[in-house]
Short mmCIF file of C-alpha atoms and ligand atoms in Angstrom, two decimals:
data_model
loop_
_atom_site.label_atom_id
_atom_site.label_comp_id
_atom_site.label_asym_id
_atom_site.label_seq_id
_atom_site.Cartn_x
_atom_site.Cartn_y
_atom_site.Cartn_z
CA MET A 1 -14.59 12.16 27.24
CA LEU A 2 -11.92 10.61 25.06
CA SER A 3 -8.43 11.88 24.27
CA SER A 4 -7.64 12.09 20.55
CA LEU A 5 -5.33 9.06 20.85
CA LEU A 6 -8.06 6.99 22.48
CA MET A 7 -10.48 8.13 19.80
CA LEU A 8 -8.07 6.85 17.14
CA LEU A 9 -7.46 3.58 18.98
CA MET A 10 -11.20 2.92 19.36
CA LEU A 11 -11.67 2.90 15.62
CA ALA A 12 -8.24 1.67 14.58
CA GLY A 13 -9.47 -1.57 13.03
CA ALA A 14 -12.89 -2.46 11.68
CA TYR A 15 -15.42 0.35 11.42
CA LEU A 16 -18.45 -0.83 9.45
CA LEU A 17 -20.71 -3.80 10.03
CA GLY A 18 -22.11 -5.27 6.84
CA VAL A 19 -22.13 -8.99 6.38
CA MET A 20 -23.31 -10.30 9.75
CA PRO A 21 -26.51 -12.25 8.97
CA PRO A 22 -29.66 -10.95 10.67
CA GLU A 23 -30.49 -14.57 11.58
CA LEU A 24 -27.36 -14.64 13.74
CA LEU A 25 -28.45 -11.51 15.60
CA GLN A 26 -31.70 -13.33 16.40
CA VAL A 27 -30.02 -16.56 17.51
CA LEU A 28 -27.75 -14.66 19.89
CA GLY A 29 -30.35 -12.12 20.97
CA LEU A 30 -28.11 -9.22 19.93
CA LYS A 31 -29.64 -5.76 19.74
CA LEU A 32 -26.92 -3.77 18.05
CA PRO A 33 -27.24 0.01 17.81
CA LEU A 34 -27.00 0.05 14.01
CA LYS A 35 -27.25 3.15 11.92
CA ARG A 36 -27.61 3.39 8.16
CA ARG A 37 -25.49 6.00 6.44
CA ASP A 38 -27.56 7.80 3.85
CA PRO A 39 -25.87 8.71 1.55
CA HIS A 40 -23.42 5.85 2.01
CA TYR A 41 -20.98 6.33 -0.89
CA PHE A 42 -19.40 9.45 -2.29
CA LEU A 43 -17.36 9.44 -5.47
CA PRO A 44 -15.68 12.83 -5.73
CA THR A 45 -13.37 13.99 -8.50
CA THR A 46 -10.77 16.72 -8.64
CA GLY A 47 -12.99 18.47 -11.19
CA SER A 48 -16.69 19.24 -10.87
CA ARG A 49 -18.17 15.74 -11.24
CA TYR A 50 -19.30 13.66 -8.29
CA LEU A 51 -21.79 11.01 -7.24
CA LEU A 52 -23.56 10.63 -3.92
CA PHE A 53 -25.06 7.16 -3.52
CA GLY A 54 -28.04 6.88 -1.18
CA SER A 55 -31.70 6.02 -0.94
CA ASP A 56 -32.79 9.06 -2.98
CA GLU A 57 -33.05 7.34 -6.37
CA ALA A 58 -34.25 10.42 -8.24
CA SER A 59 -31.27 12.46 -7.09
CA MET A 60 -28.86 9.66 -7.95
CA HIS A 61 -30.34 9.25 -11.40
CA GLN A 62 -29.97 12.96 -12.03
CA GLN A 63 -26.33 12.91 -10.93
CA PHE A 64 -25.59 9.92 -13.16
CA VAL A 65 -27.12 11.71 -16.14
CA ASP A 66 -25.47 15.05 -15.34
CA PHE A 67 -22.00 13.73 -14.58
CA PHE A 68 -21.81 10.27 -16.18
CA SER A 69 -24.42 8.82 -18.54
CA GLU A 70 -27.82 7.16 -18.77
CA ASP A 71 -25.99 3.96 -19.79
CA ASP A 72 -24.04 4.05 -16.55
CA TRP A 73 -27.27 4.51 -14.61
CA GLN A 74 -28.82 1.51 -16.35
CA ALA A 75 -25.67 -0.52 -15.67
CA HIS A 76 -25.77 0.48 -12.00
CA LYS A 77 -29.44 -0.54 -11.73
CA ALA A 78 -28.85 -3.88 -13.46
CA LEU A 79 -25.86 -4.62 -11.22
CA GLN A 80 -27.83 -3.84 -8.07
CA ALA A 81 -30.78 -5.98 -9.17
CA GLU A 82 -28.58 -8.98 -9.93
CA ILE A 83 -26.47 -8.72 -6.79
CA ASN A 84 -29.64 -8.37 -4.68
CA ALA A 85 -30.95 -11.61 -6.16
CA LEU A 86 -27.66 -13.43 -5.59
CA ARG A 87 -27.49 -12.10 -2.04
CA GLU A 88 -30.88 -13.53 -1.17
CA ASP A 89 -30.12 -16.89 -2.80
CA VAL A 90 -26.72 -17.32 -1.17
CA ALA A 91 -27.73 -16.03 2.29
CA PRO A 92 -28.56 -19.44 3.86
CA THR A 93 -25.09 -20.75 3.00
CA TRP A 94 -23.46 -18.17 5.29
CA LEU A 95 -24.61 -20.02 8.40
CA ALA A 96 -23.82 -23.53 7.19
CA GLU A 97 -20.77 -25.65 6.45
CA PRO A 98 -19.53 -24.80 2.96
CA LEU A 99 -20.12 -26.87 -0.14
CA SER A 100 -18.28 -26.63 -3.42
CA LEU A 101 -19.23 -23.74 -5.70
CA GLU A 102 -21.10 -26.05 -8.05
CA GLU A 103 -23.07 -27.70 -5.24
CA THR A 104 -23.84 -24.30 -3.74
CA ALA A 105 -25.11 -23.10 -7.11
CA GLU A 106 -27.20 -26.21 -7.61
CA ARG A 107 -28.78 -26.18 -4.17
CA PHE A 108 -29.18 -22.50 -3.44
CA VAL A 109 -28.99 -20.30 -6.52
CA ARG A 110 -31.95 -19.81 -8.88
CA PRO A 111 -31.35 -21.61 -12.20
CA GLY A 112 -30.96 -18.45 -14.28
CA LEU A 113 -28.10 -17.20 -12.11
CA ARG A 114 -26.17 -20.41 -11.43
CA ASN A 115 -23.49 -19.93 -14.05
CA THR A 116 -23.26 -16.25 -13.20
CA PHE A 117 -22.69 -17.13 -9.55
CA VAL A 118 -19.94 -19.67 -10.29
CA ASP A 119 -18.23 -17.26 -12.69
CA LEU A 120 -18.47 -14.42 -10.20
CA CYS A 121 -16.77 -16.50 -7.51
CA ARG A 122 -14.05 -17.90 -9.78
CA GLN A 123 -13.24 -15.05 -12.12
CA PRO A 124 -11.67 -11.62 -11.71
CA VAL A 125 -14.23 -9.01 -10.69
CA SER A 126 -13.59 -7.17 -13.98
CA HIS A 127 -15.25 -10.05 -15.88
CA TYR A 128 -18.35 -9.67 -13.74
CA LEU A 129 -18.57 -5.88 -13.95
CA ASP A 130 -17.91 -5.79 -17.69
CA ARG A 131 -21.21 -7.61 -18.28
CA PHE A 132 -23.23 -4.57 -17.25
CA GLY A 133 -22.01 -2.13 -19.88
CA PHE A 134 -20.65 0.72 -17.75
CA ARG A 135 -19.27 3.46 -19.96
CA SER A 136 -17.31 5.09 -17.17
CA ASP A 137 -14.03 3.46 -16.11
CA LEU A 138 -14.20 5.49 -12.91
CA LEU A 139 -17.44 3.77 -11.93
CA ARG A 140 -16.12 0.33 -12.85
CA ALA A 141 -13.07 1.07 -10.74
CA MET A 142 -15.15 2.23 -7.79
CA TYR A 143 -17.21 -0.96 -7.69
CA ALA A 144 -14.15 -3.14 -8.14
CA VAL A 145 -12.13 -1.36 -5.47
CA THR A 146 -14.71 -1.09 -2.74
CA ASP A 147 -16.03 -4.65 -2.94
CA GLY A 148 -13.60 -6.62 -5.09
CA PHE A 149 -10.19 -5.39 -3.94
CA SER A 150 -10.90 -4.41 -0.33
CA GLY A 151 -8.50 -6.34 1.90
CA LEU A 152 -7.50 -8.53 -1.02
CA ASN A 153 -4.11 -9.17 -2.53
CA GLY A 154 -5.39 -9.12 -6.11
CA SER A 155 -6.37 -6.87 -8.98
CA TRP A 156 -8.42 -6.71 -12.20
CA ASP A 157 -7.04 -9.92 -13.57
CA THR A 158 -6.84 -11.92 -10.36
CA PRO A 159 -9.26 -14.86 -10.28
CA GLY A 160 -11.32 -14.71 -7.10
CA THR A 161 -11.64 -10.93 -6.81
CA GLY A 162 -15.24 -11.66 -7.78
CA MET A 163 -15.56 -13.87 -4.69
CA ASN A 164 -14.52 -10.93 -2.52
CA PHE A 165 -17.09 -8.82 -4.37
CA LEU A 166 -19.80 -11.29 -3.38
CA VAL A 167 -18.68 -11.39 0.27
CA HIS A 168 -18.74 -7.60 0.49
CA ASN A 169 -22.22 -7.49 -1.01
CA MET A 170 -23.83 -9.81 1.54
CA CYS A 171 -25.25 -6.89 3.53
CA ARG A 172 -28.62 -8.01 4.86
CA LEU A 173 -28.77 -6.23 8.21
CA PRO A 174 -32.18 -4.79 9.11
CA ASN A 175 -32.85 -1.44 7.39
CA SER A 176 -29.44 -1.49 5.71
CA GLY A 177 -30.77 -1.35 2.15
CA GLY A 178 -27.79 -3.53 1.20
CA THR A 179 -25.26 -1.06 2.64
CA TRP A 180 -22.58 -1.35 5.33
CA MET A 181 -23.74 0.13 8.63
CA VAL A 182 -22.28 2.03 11.55
CA VAL A 183 -22.43 0.51 15.02
CA GLU A 184 -22.91 3.37 17.45
CA GLY A 185 -20.20 3.36 20.08
CA GLY A 186 -17.79 1.65 17.68
CA MET A 187 -17.29 -1.98 16.67
CA GLY A 188 -16.39 -2.82 20.27
CA ALA A 189 -20.14 -2.70 20.88
CA VAL A 190 -20.46 -5.88 18.80
CA THR A 191 -17.76 -7.67 20.78
CA GLN A 192 -19.23 -6.52 24.08
CA GLN A 193 -22.68 -7.80 23.19
CA LEU A 194 -21.24 -11.11 22.00
CA ALA A 195 -19.28 -11.40 25.24
CA ALA A 196 -22.37 -10.63 27.32
CA ALA A 197 -24.39 -13.26 25.44
CA ALA A 198 -21.61 -15.81 25.96
CA ARG A 199 -21.35 -15.07 29.68
CA GLN A 200 -25.09 -15.36 30.05
CA ALA A 201 -24.83 -18.80 28.47
CA GLY A 202 -22.20 -19.78 31.05
CA ALA A 203 -18.93 -18.86 29.33
CA HIS A 204 -15.90 -17.60 31.25
CA ILE A 205 -13.81 -15.12 29.31
CA HIS A 206 -10.12 -14.55 30.11
CA THR A 207 -8.53 -11.63 28.31
CA GLY A 208 -4.85 -10.73 28.16
CA ALA A 209 -3.93 -14.42 28.27
CA ALA A 210 -1.84 -15.30 25.23
CA VAL A 211 -1.73 -18.93 24.19
CA GLN A 212 1.81 -20.15 23.61
CA GLN A 213 0.97 -23.70 22.62
CA ILE A 214 -1.94 -25.92 21.70
CA GLU A 215 -1.25 -29.30 23.23
CA VAL A 216 -1.68 -32.28 20.95
CA GLN A 217 -1.46 -35.88 22.15
CA ASP A 218 -2.00 -38.89 19.90
CA GLY A 219 -3.48 -36.70 17.16
CA ARG A 220 -5.92 -35.02 19.51
CA ALA A 221 -6.03 -31.50 20.99
CA THR A 222 -6.02 -31.78 24.77
CA GLY A 223 -5.70 -28.17 25.89
CA VAL A 224 -3.57 -25.06 25.74
CA VAL A 225 -0.51 -23.69 27.50
CA LEU A 226 -0.76 -19.99 28.33
CA GLY A 227 2.00 -17.41 28.23
CA ASP A 228 2.61 -17.74 31.98
CA GLY A 229 3.12 -21.49 31.57
CA SER A 230 -0.21 -22.51 33.09
CA ARG A 231 -2.21 -25.24 31.35
CA VAL A 232 -5.88 -25.36 30.51
CA ASP A 233 -7.18 -28.85 29.76
CA ALA A 234 -9.95 -29.06 27.22
CA ARG A 235 -12.01 -31.58 25.30
CA CYS A 236 -11.80 -29.29 22.31
CA VAL A 237 -9.96 -26.12 21.32
CA VAL A 238 -11.56 -23.54 19.01
CA VAL A 239 -9.17 -20.96 17.58
CA ASN A 240 -10.03 -17.64 15.97
CA ALA A 241 -6.38 -16.62 15.55
CA ASP A 242 -5.49 -16.94 11.89
CA PRO A 243 -4.86 -20.44 10.49
CA PHE A 244 -1.11 -19.88 10.17
CA ARG A 245 -0.90 -19.07 13.87
CA LEU A 246 -3.10 -22.03 14.66
CA ARG A 247 -0.65 -24.28 12.84
CA THR A 248 2.35 -22.79 14.63
CA LEU A 249 0.67 -23.09 18.03
CA ALA A 250 -0.26 -26.74 17.46
CA GLY A 251 3.00 -27.64 15.70
CA LYS A 252 3.36 -28.07 11.95
CA GLU A 253 4.53 -31.64 12.45
CA HIS A 254 1.05 -32.66 13.56
CA PHE A 255 -0.38 -31.93 10.12
CA SER A 256 0.11 -34.00 7.00
CA ASP A 257 2.30 -32.77 4.15
CA ASP A 258 -0.80 -32.41 2.00
CA PHE A 259 -2.51 -30.25 4.58
CA ASN A 260 0.58 -28.10 5.08
CA THR A 261 0.83 -27.67 1.31
CA PHE A 262 -2.85 -26.69 1.18
CA LEU A 263 -2.34 -24.05 3.87
CA ASP A 264 0.88 -22.76 2.32
CA SER A 265 -0.97 -22.26 -0.96
CA ARG A 266 -3.26 -19.83 0.91
CA LYS A 267 -0.40 -17.71 2.23
CA LYS A 268 -0.54 -14.17 0.87
CA ASP A 269 0.76 -10.89 2.19
CA GLY A 270 -1.63 -8.32 3.54
CA THR A 271 -1.62 -5.30 1.22
CA THR A 272 -3.97 -3.04 3.17
CA MET A 273 -2.91 0.08 5.03
CA LYS A 274 -5.02 2.21 7.34
CA ILE A 275 -4.35 5.73 8.48
CA ASN A 276 -6.52 6.86 11.37
CA LEU A 277 -6.86 10.63 11.58
CA ALA A 278 -8.05 13.16 14.16
CA LEU A 279 -9.25 16.24 12.27
CA LYS A 280 -9.96 19.67 13.72
CA GLY A 281 -12.65 20.26 11.11
CA LEU A 282 -14.41 18.63 8.21
CA PRO A 283 -12.83 18.80 4.75
CA ARG A 284 -14.30 20.86 1.94
CA PHE A 285 -14.48 19.00 -1.34
CA ARG A 286 -13.55 20.79 -4.53
CA CYS A 287 -16.39 19.16 -6.49
CA LEU A 288 -19.04 19.57 -3.77
CA PRO A 289 -18.17 22.34 -1.32
CA GLU A 290 -21.53 22.45 0.46
CA ALA A 291 -22.33 19.69 2.94
CA ARG A 292 -24.84 17.28 1.44
CA GLY A 293 -24.09 14.25 3.55
CA GLN A 294 -20.74 13.42 1.93
CA HIS A 295 -19.03 13.57 5.33
CA ARG A 296 -20.95 10.53 6.51
CA THR A 297 -20.02 8.27 3.61
CA THR A 298 -17.35 5.93 2.42
CA THR A 299 -15.62 8.34 0.07
CA HIS A 300 -13.79 6.82 -2.88
CA LEU A 301 -10.64 8.64 -3.90
CA LEU A 302 -9.56 7.31 -7.27
CA PRO A 303 -7.31 8.52 -10.08
CA ASP A 304 -9.00 10.53 -12.83
CA GLU A 305 -11.31 8.80 -15.29
CA HIS A 306 -8.81 8.86 -18.17
CA HIS A 307 -6.06 6.96 -16.43
CA VAL A 308 -7.80 5.14 -13.59
CA MET A 309 -7.46 1.70 -15.20
CA GLN A 310 -3.86 2.18 -16.16
CA SER A 311 -3.09 3.59 -12.73
CA LEU A 312 -4.67 0.65 -10.89
CA THR A 313 -2.88 -1.87 -13.07
CA GLN A 314 0.42 -0.10 -12.52
CA GLY A 315 -0.30 0.22 -8.79
CA PHE A 316 -0.80 -3.49 -8.31
CA ALA A 317 2.30 -4.27 -10.39
CA ASP A 318 4.25 -1.88 -8.16
CA VAL A 319 3.04 -3.67 -5.05
CA GLN A 320 4.05 -7.05 -6.46
CA ALA A 321 7.51 -5.61 -7.02
CA GLY A 322 7.69 -4.17 -3.48
CA ARG A 323 7.26 -0.56 -4.62
CA LEU A 324 4.86 1.96 -3.11
CA PRO A 325 2.26 2.95 -5.72
CA ASP A 326 2.04 6.58 -6.67
CA PHE A 327 -1.77 6.61 -6.40
CA PRO A 328 -3.20 3.64 -4.52
CA THR A 329 -6.95 3.51 -4.11
CA ILE A 330 -8.20 5.21 -0.97
CA GLU A 331 -11.49 4.80 0.85
CA TRP A 332 -12.00 7.69 3.20
CA TYR A 333 -14.22 7.17 6.23
CA PHE A 334 -15.74 9.72 8.60
CA HIS A 335 -16.71 8.26 11.96
CA THR A 336 -17.78 11.07 14.28
CA THR A 337 -20.22 12.61 11.81
CA ASN A 338 -22.21 9.38 12.07
CA ASP A 339 -21.59 8.80 15.75
CA PRO A 340 -20.68 11.84 17.87
CA SER A 341 -20.33 9.54 20.91
CA VAL A 342 -16.84 8.57 19.70
CA GLN A 343 -15.65 12.18 19.41
CA ASP A 344 -12.71 13.26 21.59
CA LYS A 345 -12.95 15.83 24.38
CA ASP A 346 -11.79 18.63 22.06
CA GLY A 347 -14.48 17.90 19.50
CA HIS A 348 -12.09 16.57 16.86
CA HIS A 349 -13.43 14.35 14.13
CA SER A 350 -12.29 10.78 13.74
CA SER A 351 -11.65 9.82 10.16
CA ALA A 352 -9.59 7.19 8.35
CA LEU A 353 -7.96 6.40 5.04
CA PHE A 354 -8.27 2.74 4.05
CA VAL A 355 -5.67 2.13 1.37
CA GLN A 356 -5.27 -0.70 -1.16
CA TRP A 357 -2.67 -1.79 -2.11
CA VAL A 358 0.73 -1.34 -0.50
CA PRO A 359 3.51 -3.93 -0.18
CA TYR A 360 3.96 -5.85 3.05
CA GLN A 361 7.68 -5.67 2.49
CA LEU A 362 9.39 -2.88 0.59
CA ALA A 363 12.08 -3.61 -1.96
CA GLY A 364 15.29 -1.71 -1.26
CA SER A 365 13.84 0.19 1.70
CA SER A 366 11.81 -0.35 4.85
CA TRP A 367 8.50 0.82 6.23
CA GLU A 368 10.37 2.54 9.04
CA ALA A 369 12.13 4.66 6.43
CA GLU A 370 9.06 5.28 4.25
CA GLU A 371 6.04 5.44 6.56
CA GLU A 372 6.12 9.14 7.38
CA ARG A 373 6.83 10.25 3.82
CA TYR A 374 4.21 7.96 2.31
CA THR A 375 1.55 8.98 4.83
CA GLN A 376 2.16 12.59 3.83
CA HIS A 377 2.06 11.59 0.16
CA LEU A 378 -1.39 10.06 0.69
CA LEU A 379 -2.56 13.20 2.48
CA ASP A 380 -1.32 15.20 -0.51
CA ILE A 381 -3.59 13.07 -2.71
CA VAL A 382 -6.47 13.79 -0.34
CA ASP A 383 -5.70 17.50 -0.69
CA THR A 384 -6.24 17.34 -4.45
CA PHE A 385 -9.87 16.34 -3.76
CA ALA A 386 -10.39 18.44 -0.64
CA PRO A 387 -7.76 21.20 -0.48
CA GLY A 388 -6.40 21.96 2.98
CA THR A 389 -7.29 18.63 4.57
CA SER A 390 -3.67 18.00 5.62
CA ASP A 391 -3.82 21.16 7.69
CA LEU A 392 -6.83 19.79 9.58
CA VAL A 393 -4.89 16.78 10.89
CA VAL A 394 -4.10 17.11 14.61
CA ASP A 395 -3.19 13.49 15.29
CA ARG A 396 -2.72 10.37 13.24
CA MET A 397 -1.95 6.70 13.56
CA THR A 398 -0.61 4.85 10.54
CA LEU A 399 -1.05 1.09 10.31
CA THR A 400 1.15 -0.41 7.60
CA PRO A 401 0.72 -4.14 6.86
CA PRO A 402 3.53 -5.08 9.31
CA LYS A 403 1.91 -2.85 11.93
CA ILE A 404 -1.47 -4.47 11.29
CA GLU A 405 0.33 -7.75 11.88
CA SER A 406 1.81 -6.70 15.21
CA TYR A 407 -1.07 -4.52 16.44
CA PHE A 408 -3.90 -6.99 15.76
CA GLY A 409 -1.88 -10.22 15.90
CA ILE A 410 -2.60 -11.34 12.32
CA SER A 411 0.00 -13.22 10.24
CA ARG A 412 1.44 -11.12 7.40
CA GLY A 413 -1.06 -8.38 8.31
CA HIS A 414 -3.70 -9.96 6.06
CA ILE A 415 -6.95 -8.50 7.38
CA HIS A 416 -8.98 -11.49 6.13
CA HIS A 417 -6.50 -14.11 7.46
CA ILE A 418 -6.88 -15.97 4.15
CA ASP A 419 -7.57 -14.03 1.00
CA ASN A 420 -11.29 -13.76 0.24
CA ALA A 421 -10.37 -14.82 -3.29
CA PHE A 422 -10.72 -18.35 -1.89
CA GLY A 423 -14.38 -19.10 -1.33
CA PHE A 424 -16.64 -21.70 0.22
CA ASP A 425 -14.95 -25.13 0.56
CA GLN A 426 -11.64 -23.70 -0.66
CA ARG A 427 -11.13 -21.86 2.64
CA PHE A 428 -9.59 -23.23 5.83
CA PRO A 429 -11.85 -25.90 7.36
CA TYR A 430 -13.69 -25.53 10.67
CA ARG A 431 -12.53 -29.04 11.58
CA THR A 432 -8.77 -29.26 11.38
CA PRO A 433 -7.15 -32.66 10.80
CA ILE A 434 -6.30 -32.73 14.52
CA GLN A 435 -9.22 -34.20 16.42
CA GLY A 436 -10.80 -31.70 18.79
CA LEU A 437 -9.04 -28.72 17.18
CA TYR A 438 -11.34 -26.30 15.35
CA SER A 439 -10.97 -23.00 13.58
CA ALA A 440 -13.43 -20.12 13.87
CA SER A 441 -11.16 -17.65 12.11
CA ALA A 442 -11.99 -15.29 9.28
CA GLY A 443 -9.84 -17.66 7.23
CA THR A 444 -12.75 -20.13 7.18
CA HIS A 445 -16.05 -19.85 5.28
CA PRO A 446 -17.62 -17.39 4.57
CA GLY A 447 -14.53 -15.18 4.73
CA GLY A 448 -12.96 -12.12 6.23
CA SER A 449 -15.09 -9.34 7.72
CA VAL A 450 -16.91 -9.01 11.01
CA ALA A 451 -19.56 -11.62 10.27
CA GLY A 452 -19.84 -13.95 13.26
CA CYS A 453 -20.59 -16.84 10.90
CA ALA A 454 -17.34 -18.72 11.46
CA GLY A 455 -17.97 -18.82 15.21
CA HIS A 456 -21.53 -20.00 14.69
CA ASN A 457 -20.62 -22.66 12.14
CA SER A 458 -17.60 -23.89 14.03
CA ALA A 459 -19.67 -24.21 17.21
CA GLY A 460 -22.13 -26.29 15.19
CA CYS A 461 -19.30 -28.66 14.21
CA VAL A 462 -18.11 -28.99 17.81
CA VAL A 463 -21.57 -29.78 19.11
CA LYS A 464 -22.21 -32.29 16.34
CA ASP A 465 -18.86 -34.03 16.92
CA MET A 466 -19.57 -34.29 20.64
CA GLY A 467 -22.88 -35.95 19.90
CA LEU A 468 -24.85 -33.07 21.38
CA THR A 469 -27.95 -31.42 20.02
CA PRO A 470 -27.55 -27.72 19.23
CA TRP A 471 -29.49 -25.67 21.78
CA TRP A 472 -29.97 -22.82 19.32
CA PRO A 473 -32.29 -22.67 16.31
CA THR A 474 -30.68 -24.23 13.24
CA ALA A 475 -31.74 -24.15 9.62
C1 FAD B 501 -7.54 -2.24 9.83
C2 FAD B 501 -8.70 -3.17 9.62
C3 FAD B 501 -9.92 -2.67 9.21
C4 FAD B 501 -10.99 -3.53 9.00
N1 FAD B 501 -12.22 -3.00 8.68
C5 FAD B 501 -13.30 -3.82 8.67
C6 FAD B 501 -14.61 -3.28 8.60
O1 FAD B 501 -14.81 -2.07 8.57
N2 FAD B 501 -15.65 -4.15 8.61
C7 FAD B 501 -15.47 -5.51 8.67
O2 FAD B 501 -16.46 -6.25 8.67
N3 FAD B 501 -14.23 -6.04 8.75
C8 FAD B 501 -13.15 -5.23 8.78
N4 FAD B 501 -11.90 -5.76 8.94
C9 FAD B 501 -11.75 -7.22 8.95
C10 FAD B 501 -12.22 -7.81 10.27
O3 FAD B 501 -11.73 -7.05 11.34
C11 FAD B 501 -11.74 -9.25 10.40
O4 FAD B 501 -12.16 -10.00 9.28
C12 FAD B 501 -12.32 -9.88 11.67
O5 FAD B 501 -11.91 -9.16 12.81
C13 FAD B 501 -11.87 -11.31 11.79
O6 FAD B 501 -12.30 -11.79 13.05
P1 FAD B 501 -11.60 -13.04 13.69
O7 FAD B 501 -12.20 -13.23 15.04
O8 FAD B 501 -11.67 -14.18 12.75
O9 FAD B 501 -10.07 -12.67 13.80
P2 FAD B 501 -9.33 -11.44 14.48
O10 FAD B 501 -10.26 -10.31 14.70
O11 FAD B 501 -8.10 -11.22 13.66
O12 FAD B 501 -8.96 -12.02 15.90
C14 FAD B 501 -7.96 -13.01 16.08
C15 FAD B 501 -7.38 -12.73 17.44
O13 FAD B 501 -6.49 -13.77 17.82
C16 FAD B 501 -5.47 -13.15 18.59
N5 FAD B 501 -4.32 -14.06 18.72
C17 FAD B 501 -3.39 -14.37 17.79
N6 FAD B 501 -2.50 -15.22 18.32
C18 FAD B 501 -2.88 -15.44 19.60
C19 FAD B 501 -2.34 -16.22 20.67
N7 FAD B 501 -1.23 -16.96 20.52
N8 FAD B 501 -2.97 -16.20 21.87
C20 FAD B 501 -4.10 -15.47 22.05
N9 FAD B 501 -4.65 -14.72 21.07
C21 FAD B 501 -4.04 -14.71 19.86
C22 FAD B 501 -5.16 -11.90 17.81
O14 FAD B 501 -4.45 -10.96 18.58
C23 FAD B 501 -6.57 -11.43 17.47
O15 FAD B 501 -7.08 -10.60 18.48
C24 FAD B 501 -10.82 -4.93 9.17
C25 FAD B 501 -9.60 -5.44 9.61
C26 FAD B 501 -8.54 -4.56 9.84
C27 FAD B 501 -7.24 -5.12 10.35
#
C-alpha cells in the first residue's frame, strides 16, 4: 500500500489520457486499462445551479433547461456536432508529418468546414465559441478554459487558443465518447507499456542517466555525453526533452541565426500550477450535496456568471504583469474515486487542483514567499463551492511553474514545451537542421499532451532518412 506522499507523487503530473490515437495503440500493441468517467465534467456554482456532463443526454438537457437555457443546450449540441466532425477529419494528420494549415484543410477537412478549421486554429477560442450562440458566459468560459486555455499562455484574445481547443478535443480512444479517460494504475501504466513494447522490439532503456551534451561534428549528431562523462556513439539522436534543452545540449552555435530566431519566437513561460492533495474524505458541494458522480469528474471552478469574463480578462492581465490573480480558473480532479488502486494505505483520496494562469516569475516577490499563502487562497476558493474542503486536506504538494520546471525537467515549466497556440508546421520540426538530430518532444506536431504521436512521427523520419522501410503499418 502507498504512503500519502507516494500517492501524491504517482499522480503529480499528467492524469488523463485523451489525445493518443487509437491507431497508435494498435501499431504498438498497447492494451491500456482505460476507464471512461461518466459523468466526466461537473460545473458547480456557489449557488444552486450546476451541470453534470455525461452520456445521459436526457438528464443533461433537463439540467441545461433548469439551470441555463434551451439556447445554451442547442449551442452545446451544435458545438459537439461540429467538433466531432473536425476530429474525424483531422485525425489522420496526427500520425503524419505536419502540413500548413491551408494544405491540411484542403487535403483532410470536408469542404464545408475548411474555413472553420483554419479560423479555429488561427483565431482566439472566443471567436470560435461565439459562433454557437451560448447565452451563458459561464458555459463559454468553461469550454474556453478546459480546452482552449489548459496549459497555454494565452487568453480570450490570444490567437491560437483555438488551436489548443482543437488539440484537446482530439479524444478518439475506444469507448471514450470524445472524453478524456483515466488509465487505471496511473499514467505510469502508459510509460510502462511503451517501455515493454520497446524492449520487446530490441530497445535498451537506461534511466537515471542525464545527458550533458549532444555531440555534433561537421553539422552532424554523432552521439551523447552522459552526466558521468561517458560517451554513447550514435548514428542518430532523438530527443524528447523540450526544444530549448535540445538546443542547449547540442550548442546554440550549431544552429543558424534564422533557426535560433524561430525557436526564440516560441519561447513562452509556463503559466500552469498544480496542487496535488491527499483528502481524508470527499467534499460536499453546496449546489449538489448528494453524490451523483461529481467526485469522478473534472470539476470546473469558475467565478460567478456575472463577472466570469471580466475576472478571466483581469486574471490574464495580472499574470502578464507578474501578479497572482485573485480568482484563476481551477480544474479539480479526483483520482481515487475512479481508480481505488492508487489510494494510500490510510484510505485517503488523491485529488488535484489544476490552475490556469499564474506567473512563472512574480513581480516584487517570489514563489518561495507566496506559495504557501496562495495555495491556501486557492483552497479558500474551493471552500466557497464545497465548504470545509480545506479541513479535509491531510497532505499536499504544490507545483508552481518553476517547480514544474525543476521537478519534470521542462524549460520555463511550460507543460507543452511549446505553446499549443502554434499548430501543425508552425511547431518545432522532427528533423532539426543538424543532420541525425531529431526531436520527439511535445513541442513538435501535434502538440503537448500525452499523445505518443511525436515519437511515432519522429521515428518515421529517422527510418526514412536512413533509407529503411518502416516495419510498422503506415497510412
Ligand atoms: C503537471 C502536469 C500535468 C499534466 N497533465 C496532463 C494530462 O492530464 N494529460 C495529458 O495528456 N498531458 C498532461 N500534461 C502534459 C504532458 O505531460 C506532456 O505534454 C507530455 O509529458 C510531453 O511528453 P514528452 O515526452 O514530449 O516530454 P516530457 O514528458 O516533458 O519528457 C521530457 C523528459 O526529458 C527529460 N530531460 C530533460 N533534459 C534532460 C537531459 N539533459 N538528460 C536526460 N533527460 C532530460 C525531462 O526530465 C523529462 O523527463 C501535463 C503536464 C504537467 C507538467
